[in-house]
Tab-separated table of C-alpha atoms in Angstrom:
chain	number	residue	atom	x	y	z
A	875	UNK	CA	0.127	0.019	-0.004
A	876	UNK	CA	2.855	2.423	0.836
A	877	UNK	CA	4.509	1.590	-2.379
A	878	UNK	CA	1.241	2.404	-4.297
A	879	UNK	CA	1.030	5.757	-2.555
A	880	UNK	CA	4.601	6.479	-3.202
A	881	UNK	CA	3.901	5.685	-6.903
A	882	UNK	CA	0.940	8.071	-6.965
A	883	UNK	CA	2.886	10.975	-5.424
A	884	UNK	CA	5.957	10.617	-7.779
A	885	UNK	CA	4.186	13.002	-10.138
A	886	UNK	CA	3.406	15.430	-7.409
A	887	UNK	CA	7.185	15.603	-6.412
A	888	UNK	CA	8.068	16.505	-10.055
A	889	UNK	CA	5.330	19.166	-10.502
A	890	UNK	CA	5.694	20.866	-7.079
A	891	UNK	CA	4.957	24.669	-8.125
A	892	UNK	CA	8.074	26.754	-8.988
A	893	UNK	CA	7.578	30.268	-7.857
A	894	UNK	CA	9.198	32.613	-10.227
A	895	UNK	CA	8.307	36.365	-9.855
A	896	UNK	CA	7.934	38.487	-13.104
A	897	UNK	CA	5.820	36.048	-15.043
A	898	UNK	CA	3.522	37.374	-17.720
A	899	UNK	CA	0.399	39.478	-16.915
A	900	UNK	CA	-2.597	37.517	-15.827
A	901	UNK	CA	-5.999	37.493	-17.500
A	902	UNK	CA	-7.996	37.943	-14.394
A	903	UNK	CA	-10.401	34.710	-13.928
A	904	UNK	CA	-13.914	35.582	-12.574
A	905	UNK	CA	-16.965	33.414	-13.155
A	906	UNK	CA	-19.537	36.021	-14.257
A	907	UNK	CA	-22.254	33.254	-15.047
A	908	UNK	CA	-24.705	32.079	-12.550
A	909	UNK	CA	-23.341	29.287	-10.305
A	910	UNK	CA	-24.505	25.936	-11.534
A	911	UNK	CA	-26.459	23.580	-9.334
A	912	UNK	CA	-24.713	20.451	-8.131
A	913	UNK	CA	-26.628	16.995	-8.738
A	914	UNK	CA	-25.620	14.568	-6.055
A	915	UNK	CA	-24.849	10.771	-6.357
A	916	UNK	CA	-25.044	8.159	-3.877
A	917	UNK	CA	-21.264	7.193	-3.880
A	918	UNK	CA	-18.940	10.265	-4.029
A	919	UNK	CA	-19.154	13.383	-1.938
A	920	UNK	CA	-19.643	16.679	-3.718
A	921	UNK	CA	-17.005	19.163	-3.984
A	922	UNK	CA	-16.936	21.983	-1.405
A	923	UNK	CA	-16.963	25.499	-2.835
A	924	UNK	CA	-16.587	24.105	-6.325
A	925	UNK	CA	-16.164	26.183	-9.592
A	926	UNK	CA	-18.496	25.929	-12.396
A	927	UNK	CA	-16.186	23.616	-14.287
A	928	UNK	CA	-15.808	21.314	-11.415
A	929	UNK	CA	-19.817	21.328	-10.860
A	930	UNK	CA	-20.146	20.460	-14.575
A	931	UNK	CA	-17.968	17.453	-14.473
A	932	UNK	CA	-19.225	16.302	-10.989
A	933	UNK	CA	-22.800	16.593	-12.565
A	934	UNK	CA	-21.658	14.403	-15.623
A	935	UNK	CA	-20.532	11.799	-13.069
A	936	UNK	CA	-23.827	11.999	-10.899
A	937	UNK	CA	-25.796	11.733	-14.288
A	938	UNK	CA	-23.811	8.752	-15.493
A	939	UNK	CA	-24.235	6.947	-12.227
A	940	UNK	CA	-27.797	7.797	-11.847
A	941	UNK	CA	-28.695	6.503	-15.315
A	942	UNK	CA	-26.624	3.393	-15.035
A	943	UNK	CA	-24.000	4.321	-17.746
A	944	UNK	CA	-21.377	1.976	-19.077
A	945	UNK	CA	-18.533	1.264	-16.393
A	946	UNK	CA	-16.038	2.703	-18.775
A	947	UNK	CA	-17.897	6.033	-18.689
A	948	UNK	CA	-18.243	6.024	-14.998
A	949	UNK	CA	-14.459	5.253	-14.619
A	950	UNK	CA	-13.611	7.953	-17.158
A	951	UNK	CA	-15.580	10.515	-15.099
A	952	UNK	CA	-14.044	9.485	-11.790
A	953	UNK	CA	-10.553	10.069	-13.029
A	954	UNK	CA	-11.615	13.450	-14.513
A	955	UNK	CA	-13.340	14.581	-11.168
A	956	UNK	CA	-10.260	13.529	-9.295
A	957	UNK	CA	-7.992	15.624	-11.365
A	958	UNK	CA	-10.278	18.730	-11.164
A	959	UNK	CA	-10.728	18.462	-7.411
A	960	UNK	CA	-7.000	17.494	-6.631
A	961	UNK	CA	-5.097	19.985	-8.953
A	962	UNK	CA	-7.163	22.995	-8.411
A	963	UNK	CA	-6.258	24.916	-5.340
A	964	UNK	CA	-8.231	27.785	-6.273
A	965	UNK	CA	-11.227	27.266	-4.123
A	966	UNK	CA	-9.518	25.741	-1.255
A	967	UNK	CA	-9.072	27.293	2.217
A	968	UNK	CA	-5.472	26.239	2.828
A	969	UNK	CA	-2.874	23.471	2.515
A	970	UNK	CA	-4.865	20.860	4.657
A	971	UNK	CA	-7.946	21.143	2.165
A	972	UNK	CA	-7.076	18.434	0.031
A	973	UNK	CA	-9.305	17.711	-2.988
A	974	UNK	CA	-10.326	14.412	-4.589
A	975	UNK	CA	-10.129	12.282	-1.344
A	976	UNK	CA	-13.729	10.793	-1.930
A	977	UNK	CA	-12.268	9.093	-5.177
A	978	UNK	CA	-9.658	6.924	-3.303
A	979	UNK	CA	-10.011	3.851	-1.388
A	980	UNK	CA	-10.699	4.712	2.256
A	981	UNK	CA	-7.537	3.061	3.659
A	982	UNK	CA	-5.266	5.236	1.367
A	983	UNK	CA	-6.869	8.758	2.385
A	984	UNK	CA	-4.505	9.499	5.433
A	985	UNK	CA	-1.337	8.617	3.828
A	986	UNK	CA	-2.383	10.403	0.455
A	987	UNK	CA	-3.169	13.468	2.480
A	988	UNK	CA	0.156	13.588	4.157
A	989	UNK	CA	1.969	13.228	0.956
A	990	UNK	CA	-0.198	15.882	-0.781
A	991	UNK	CA	0.463	18.331	1.822
A	992	UNK	CA	4.287	17.882	1.620
A	993	UNK	CA	4.498	17.772	-2.161
A	994	UNK	CA	1.744	19.902	-3.816
A	995	UNK	CA	-0.550	21.793	-1.274
A	996	UNK	CA	2.298	22.990	0.589
A	997	UNK	CA	2.621	25.693	-2.337
A	998	UNK	CA	-0.586	27.052	-1.185
A	999	UNK	CA	0.542	29.833	1.081
A	1000	UNK	CA	3.443	30.787	-1.096
A	1001	UNK	CA	1.242	31.324	-4.224
A	1002	UNK	CA	-1.210	33.368	-1.870
A	1003	UNK	CA	1.631	35.473	-0.661
A	1004	UNK	CA	3.474	36.276	-3.669
A	1005	UNK	CA	0.555	36.323	-6.248
A	1006	UNK	CA	-2.734	36.244	-4.468
A	1007	UNK	CA	-5.769	33.803	-4.236
A	1008	UNK	CA	-6.848	34.567	-7.789
A	1009	UNK	CA	-3.618	33.009	-9.074
A	1010	UNK	CA	-3.991	29.630	-7.315
A	1011	UNK	CA	-4.141	26.646	-9.957
A	1012	UNK	CA	-7.528	26.378	-11.140
A	1013	UNK	CA	-8.404	23.529	-13.640
A	1014	UNK	CA	-10.830	24.950	-16.343
A	1015	UNK	CA	-10.952	22.288	-18.991
A	1016	UNK	CA	-9.715	18.804	-19.837
A	1017	UNK	CA	-9.501	16.305	-22.744
A	1018	UNK	CA	-9.692	12.671	-22.132
A	1019	UNK	CA	-7.048	11.084	-24.752
A	1020	UNK	CA	-7.549	7.343	-24.117
A	1021	UNK	CA	-9.648	5.028	-21.929
A	1022	UNK	CA	-8.191	1.562	-21.787
A	1023	UNK	CA	-9.499	-1.430	-20.063
A	1024	UNK	CA	-7.131	-3.316	-18.144
A	1025	UNK	CA	-6.363	-5.584	-14.999
A	1026	UNK	CA	-4.932	-3.631	-11.938
A	1027	UNK	CA	-3.053	-5.064	-8.919
A	1028	UNK	CA	-3.851	-3.619	-5.651
A	1029	UNK	CA	-3.253	-4.663	-2.157
A	1030	UNK	CA	-2.276	-8.126	-3.429
A	1031	UNK	CA	-5.556	-8.601	-5.580
A	1032	UNK	CA	-6.348	-8.019	-9.425
A	1033	UNK	CA	-9.287	-5.831	-9.989
A	1034	UNK	CA	-11.066	-4.686	-13.307
A	1035	UNK	CA	-10.082	-1.300	-14.151
A	1036	UNK	CA	-9.191	1.499	-16.642
A	1037	UNK	CA	-6.230	3.772	-17.411
A	1038	UNK	CA	-7.548	7.106	-18.254
A	1039	UNK	CA	-5.204	9.542	-19.900
A	1040	UNK	CA	-5.948	13.268	-19.524
A	1041	UNK	CA	-4.673	16.569	-20.457
A	1042	UNK	CA	-5.717	19.573	-18.267
A	1043	UNK	CA	-5.968	23.044	-18.911
A	1044	UNK	CA	-5.607	25.662	-16.187
A	1045	UNK	CA	-6.961	29.378	-16.010
A	1046	UNK	CA	-4.597	31.822	-16.779
A	1047	UNK	CA	-2.336	33.118	-14.036
A	1048	UNK	CA	1.005	34.519	-13.180
A	1049	UNK	CA	2.365	30.962	-12.271
A	1050	UNK	CA	4.927	29.256	-14.548
A	1051	UNK	CA	3.094	26.921	-17.073
A	1052	UNK	CA	5.718	24.340	-16.632
A	1053	UNK	CA	4.891	24.287	-12.880
A	1054	UNK	CA	1.314	22.785	-13.370
A	1055	UNK	CA	0.640	19.251	-13.996
A	1056	UNK	CA	-1.106	19.118	-17.450
A	1057	UNK	CA	-0.954	15.318	-18.634
A	1058	UNK	CA	-1.479	12.226	-16.684
A	1059	UNK	CA	-2.584	8.570	-16.623
A	1060	UNK	CA	-4.990	7.920	-13.946
A	1061	UNK	CA	-5.578	4.229	-12.854
A	1062	UNK	CA	-9.114	3.532	-11.614
A	1063	UNK	CA	-10.264	0.225	-10.398
A	1064	UNK	CA	-13.508	-1.494	-9.410
A	1065	UNK	CA	-13.250	-2.300	-5.785
A	1066	UNK	CA	-16.641	-3.851	-4.550
A	1067	UNK	CA	-18.744	-2.072	-7.092
A	1068	UNK	CA	-17.189	1.282	-6.680
A	1069	UNK	CA	-14.545	2.998	-8.964
A	1070	UNK	CA	-11.611	4.098	-6.969
A	1071	UNK	CA	-8.324	6.065	-8.114
A	1072	UNK	CA	-5.532	3.921	-7.041
A	1073	UNK	CA	-2.532	5.487	-8.987
A	1074	UNK	CA	-1.607	8.488	-11.078
A	1075	UNK	CA	1.416	8.456	-13.364
A	1076	UNK	CA	3.070	10.731	-15.990
């Protein structure tokens, strides 16, 4: 289990935000449109204080689950929602406010939180101090480039699952673009009927 968490976190070590002053001017991001309404589902906790893009992808997941969509689609949307919630610090309250935990196996949550606070969310205060809250990373769009069915080993068992390849686009900010995680392969497996994120790799 610890090896799996270490594997998940390898990419976070590589993409911890590099704080560089004097980056280009930022196009201010403000959601002028009316806030969308969250549609809940029976499995995954809705994001707290979500942006409209987060609400949109969460609602897509809820719609897929509430209408018995194909397992591949549910797994894809679990990966997408995890990426939006984890990599967006924009609406978070501080480094302890870790996004995406609802998509992890329960026995991984505490270790994952510890790694995340050390290797990604630790940049929260620095960004706010140097640039301001409006420049915190904010995932706005995504592209799913592949969804591959596979068998995934986890905790000495093998599960049916998928590897979901994603590309993320962030809101414009003063942060250096090469300090933001934009491409990834998310491993999602079916554990007792629930799709869980168990690894994230470059």
